[in-house]
PDB file of C-alpha atoms in Angstrom:
ATOM      1  CA  MET P 392      66.980  26.401   8.600  1.00  0.00           C
ATOM      2  CA  ALA P 393      63.972  24.110   8.038  1.00  0.00           C
ATOM      3  CA  ALA P 394      63.977  21.011   6.193  1.00  0.00           C
ATOM      4  CA  GLN P 395      62.939  21.038   2.689  1.00  0.00           C
ATOM      5  CA  PRO P 396      60.492  18.545   1.078  1.00  0.00           C
ATOM      6  CA  LYS P 397      62.366  16.259  -1.476  1.00  0.00           C
ATOM      7  CA  LYS P 398      59.194  15.934  -3.677  1.00  0.00           C
ATOM      8  CA  LYS P 399      55.927  17.662  -3.907  1.00  0.00           C
ATOM      9  CA  ILE P 400      53.182  15.907  -2.100  1.00  0.00           C
ATOM     10  CA  SER P 401      49.672  16.140  -3.913  1.00  0.00           C
ATOM     11  CA  ARG P 402      46.548  17.146  -2.494  1.00  0.00           C
ATOM     12  CA  VAL P 403      45.057  13.653  -2.423  1.00  0.00           C
ATOM     13  CA  ARG P 404      48.245  12.069  -0.673  1.00  0.00           C
ATOM     14  CA  GLY P 405      48.418  14.758   2.123  1.00  0.00           C
ATOM     15  CA  ARG P 406      44.606  14.637   2.685  1.00  0.00           C
ATOM     16  CA  THR P 407      44.653  10.854   3.067  1.00  0.00           C
ATOM     17  CA  ARG P 408      47.436  11.189   5.517  1.00  0.00           C
ATOM     18  CA  ARG P 409      45.609  13.745   7.423  1.00  0.00           C
ATOM     19  CA  ALA P 410      42.196  11.854   7.207  1.00  0.00           C
ATOM     20  CA  HIS P 411      42.737  10.199  10.449  1.00  0.00           C
ATOM     21  CA  GLN P 412      43.876  13.359  12.458  1.00  0.00           C
ATOM     22  CA  ALA P 413      40.255  14.480  12.942  1.00  0.00           C
ATOM     23  CA  ARG P 414      39.070  15.705  16.159  1.00  0.00           C
ATOM     24  CA  LYS P 415      37.250  12.846  17.960  1.00  0.00           C
ATOM     25  CA  PHE P 416      34.426  14.060  20.087  1.00  0.00           C
ATOM     26  CA  SER P 417      34.526  12.595  23.690  1.00  0.00           C
ATOM     27  CA  LYS P 418      30.992  13.107  24.135  1.00  0.00           C
ATOM     28  CA  LEU P 419      28.266  13.585  21.406  1.00  0.00           C
ATOM     29  CA  PRO P 420      25.401  16.128  22.157  1.00  0.00           C
ATOM     30  CA  THR P 421      21.890  15.045  22.898  1.00  0.00           C
ATOM     31  CA  CYS P 422      19.055  15.708  20.861  1.00  0.00           C
ATOM     32  CA  PRO P 423      16.516  17.939  22.867  1.00  0.00           C
ATOM     33  CA  GLN P 424      13.444  16.149  21.701  1.00  0.00           C
ATOM     34  CA  CYS P 425      14.261  12.416  22.189  1.00  0.00           C
ATOM     35  CA  HIS P 426      17.433  12.678  24.408  1.00  0.00           C
ATOM     36  CA  GLN P 427      19.532  10.306  22.092  1.00  0.00           C
ATOM     37  CA  PRO P 428      23.082  11.158  21.194  1.00  0.00           C
ATOM     38  CA  LYS P 429      23.569  12.711  17.819  1.00  0.00           C
ATOM     39  CA  PRO P 430      26.171  14.423  15.864  1.00  0.00           C
ATOM     40  CA  GLY P 431      26.034  18.304  16.182  1.00  0.00           C
ATOM     41  CA  HIS P 432      24.539  20.273  13.433  1.00  0.00           C
ATOM     42  CA  ILE P 433      22.643  17.518  12.001  1.00  0.00           C
ATOM     43  CA  ILE P 434      18.947  16.412  11.966  1.00  0.00           C
ATOM     44  CA  CYS P 435      18.406  13.780  14.659  1.00  0.00           C
ATOM     45  CA  PRO P 436      18.276  10.385  12.963  1.00  0.00           C
ATOM     46  CA  GLU P 437      16.019   9.009  15.648  1.00  0.00           C
ATOM     47  CA  CYS P 438      13.219  11.491  15.767  1.00  0.00           C
ATOM     48  CA  GLY P 439      13.803  13.753  12.822  1.00  0.00           C
ATOM     49  CA  TYR P 440      13.842  17.000  14.563  1.00  0.00           C
ATOM     50  CA  TYR P 441      16.451  19.863  13.930  1.00  0.00           C
ATOM     51  CA  ALA P 442      16.168  23.223  15.975  1.00  0.00           C
ATOM     52  CA  GLY P 443      12.802  22.245  17.364  1.00  0.00           C
ATOM     53  CA  LYS P 444      11.184  21.631  13.997  1.00  0.00           C
ATOM     54  CA  LYS P 445      10.193  18.139  12.430  1.00  0.00           C
ATOM     55  CA  LEU P 446      12.121  17.864   9.173  1.00  0.00           C
ATOM     56  CA  LEU P 447      12.422  14.034   8.577  1.00  0.00           C
ATOM     57  CA  HIS P 448       9.694  11.290   8.469  1.00  0.00           C
ATOM     58  CA  THR P 449      11.516   8.534  10.257  1.00  0.00           C
ATOM     59  CA  LYS P 450      10.847   4.758  10.015  1.00  0.00           C
ATOM     60  CA  THR P 451       9.098   4.819  13.439  1.00  0.00           C
ATOM     61  CA  ASP P 452       6.684   7.523  12.114  1.00  0.00           C
ATOM     62  CA  GLN P 453       6.002   5.199   9.100  1.00  0.00           C
ATOM     63  CA  ARG P 454       5.488   2.289  11.277  1.00  0.00           C
ATOM     64  CA  ILE P 455       3.122   4.205  13.734  1.00  0.00           C
ATOM     65  CA  GLY P 456       1.321   5.527  10.693  1.00  0.00           C
ATOM     66  CA  LYS P 457       0.602   2.063   9.298  1.00  0.00           C
ATOM     67  CA  GLN P 458      -0.482   0.845  12.659  1.00  0.00           C
ATOM     68  CA  LEU P 459      -3.159   3.913  12.603  1.00  0.00           C
ATOM     69  CA  ILE P 460      -4.472   3.129   9.195  1.00  0.00           C
ATOM     70  CA  LYS P 461      -4.915  -0.579  10.229  1.00  0.00           C
ATOM     71  CA  ALA P 462      -6.784   0.442  13.342  1.00  0.00           C
ATOM     72  CA  ARG P 463      -9.063   2.871  11.398  1.00  0.00           C
ATOM     73  CA  LYS P 464      -9.816   0.093   8.838  1.00  0.00           C
ATOM     74  CA  ALA P 465     -10.612  -2.343  11.545  1.00  0.00           C
ATOM     75  CA  GLN P 466     -12.909   0.172  13.232  1.00  0.00           C
ATOM     76  CA  ALA P 467     -14.606   0.820  10.069  1.00  0.00           C
ATOM     77  CA  THR P 468     -15.182  -2.732   9.193  1.00  0.00           C
ATOM     78  CA  ALA P 469     -16.330  -3.396  12.760  1.00  0.00           C
ATOM     79  CA  ALA P 470     -18.952  -0.460  12.506  1.00  0.00           C
ATOM     80  CA  LYS P 471     -20.137  -1.867   9.030  1.00  0.00           C
ATOM     81  CA  LYS P 472     -20.586  -5.488  10.683  1.00  0.00           C
ATOM     82  CA  ALA P 473     -22.379  -3.989  13.466  1.00  0.00           C
ATOM     83  CA  LYS P 474     -24.807  -2.226  11.238  1.00  0.00           C
ATOM     84  CA  THR P 475     -25.478  -5.256   8.963  1.00  0.00           C
ATOM     85  CA  GLY P 476     -25.211  -7.892  11.346  1.00  0.00           C
ATOM     86  CA  PRO P 477     -23.372 -11.105  11.377  1.00  0.00           C
ATOM     87  CA  THR P 478     -22.797 -12.701   7.956  1.00  0.00           C
ATOM     88  CA  LYS P 479     -21.280 -15.707   6.631  1.00  0.00           C
ATOM     89  CA  ALA P 480     -18.070 -15.231   4.883  1.00  0.00           C
ATOM     90  CA  LYS P 481     -18.144 -16.515   1.542  1.00  0.00           C
ATOM     91  CA  SER P 482     -15.105 -17.582  -0.452  1.00  0.00           C
ATOM     92  CA  LYS P 483     -14.586 -16.324  -4.029  1.00  0.00           C
ATOM     93  CA  LYS P 484     -15.249 -19.839  -5.448  1.00  0.00           C
ATOM     94  CA  ASP P 485     -18.532 -20.095  -3.526  1.00  0.00           C
ATOM     95  CA  SER P 486     -19.662 -16.641  -4.531  1.00  0.00           C
ATOM     96  CA  GLY P 487     -18.927 -17.318  -8.304  1.00  0.00           C
ATOM     97  CA  GLN P 488     -20.913 -20.500  -8.169  1.00  0.00           C
ATOM     98  CA  ALA P 489     -23.791 -18.574  -6.542  1.00  0.00           C
ATOM     99  CA  ARG P 490     -23.692 -16.000  -9.427  1.00  0.00           C
ATOM    100  CA  MET P 491     -23.605 -18.699 -12.040  1.00  0.00           C
ATOM    101  CA  THR P 492     -26.687 -20.563 -10.677  1.00  0.00           C
ATOM    102  CA  GLU P 493     -28.496 -17.253 -10.469  1.00  0.00           C
ATOM    103  CA  ASP P 494     -27.605 -16.321 -13.939  1.00  0.00           C
ATOM    104  CA  LYS P 495     -28.950 -19.743 -15.149  1.00  0.00           C
ATOM    105  CA  ALA P 496     -31.930 -19.395 -13.321  1.00  0.00           C
ATOM    106  CA  LYS P 497     -32.731 -15.908 -14.890  1.00  0.00           C
ATOM    107  CA  MET P 498     -31.912 -17.307 -18.363  1.00  0.00           C
ATOM    108  CA  THR P 499     -34.389 -20.166 -18.149  1.00  0.00           C
ATOM    109  CA  GLU P 500     -36.998 -17.883 -16.876  1.00  0.00           C
ATOM    110  CA  ILE P 501     -36.419 -15.640 -19.840  1.00  0.00           C
ATOM    111  CA  LYS P 502     -36.657 -18.478 -22.154  1.00  0.00           C
ATOM    112  CA  ALA P 503     -39.795 -19.534 -20.646  1.00  0.00           C
ATOM    113  CA  GLU P 504     -41.349 -16.095 -20.940  1.00  0.00           C
ATOM    114  CA  LYS P 505     -40.327 -16.244 -24.688  1.00  0.00           C
ATOM    115  CA  LYS P 506     -42.080 -19.449 -25.260  1.00  0.00           C
ATOM    116  CA  ALA P 507     -45.095 -18.309 -23.496  1.00  0.00           C
ATOM    117  CA  LYS P 508     -45.267 -15.268 -25.708  1.00  0.00           C
ATOM    118  CA  SER P 509     -45.322 -17.344 -28.745  1.00  0.00           C
ATOM    119  CA  THR P 510     -48.773 -18.672 -29.197  1.00  0.00           C
ATOM    120  CA  ARG P 511     -48.373 -20.226 -32.632  1.00  0.00           C
ATOM    121  CA  THR P 512     -48.295 -23.982 -32.739  1.00  0.00           C
ATOM    122  CA  THR P 513     -45.790 -25.799 -34.870  1.00  0.00           C
ATOM    123  CA  ASP P 514     -48.323 -26.649 -37.654  1.00  0.00           C
ATOM    124  CA  GLU P 515     -48.795 -22.722 -38.015  1.00  0.00           C
ATOM    125  CA  VAL P 516     -45.073 -22.242 -38.124  1.00  0.00           C
ATOM    126  CA  LYS P 517     -44.566 -24.970 -40.783  1.00  0.00           C
ATOM    127  CA  ALA P 518     -47.206 -23.546 -42.873  1.00  0.00           C
ATOM    128  CA  SER P 519     -45.849 -19.871 -42.846  1.00  0.00           C
ATOM    129  CA  LYS P 520     -42.505 -21.371 -43.911  1.00  0.00           C
ATOM    130  CA  VAL P 521     -44.139 -23.198 -46.908  1.00  0.00           C
ATOM    131  CA  LYS P 522     -45.848 -20.005 -47.967  1.00  0.00           C
ATOM    132  CA  ASN P 523     -42.693 -17.867 -47.649  1.00  0.00           C
ATOM    133  CA  LYS P 524     -40.871 -20.094 -50.213  1.00  0.00           C
TER     134      LYS P 524
END
């Protein structure tokens, strides 16, 4: 005769007791792409391949992508500098002041042109004001 349980053991209690009875792998299988150990039937966390197909974008892929983008930008700027020749780098403050001085110069030129267009003397202007009243 077998022993009889005194109380019912719930699913949770039985499963928590058996949680540590899982089979331990003595050696993990290796990824065929990067040859790193990985759990079976899972995408490789190192290279992102599963069954010979790339399924994940890993952090190394992102880092390499950023490096490629930086290299392309550097090449593009180098090509632009080669075409235009060496120029002095201006700070934002210097370029803003240069624009302001250019704008002031343009405004003074415009005012001078307006004054040159008006050929009436001050006496004529005063006389026209008196007539209009």
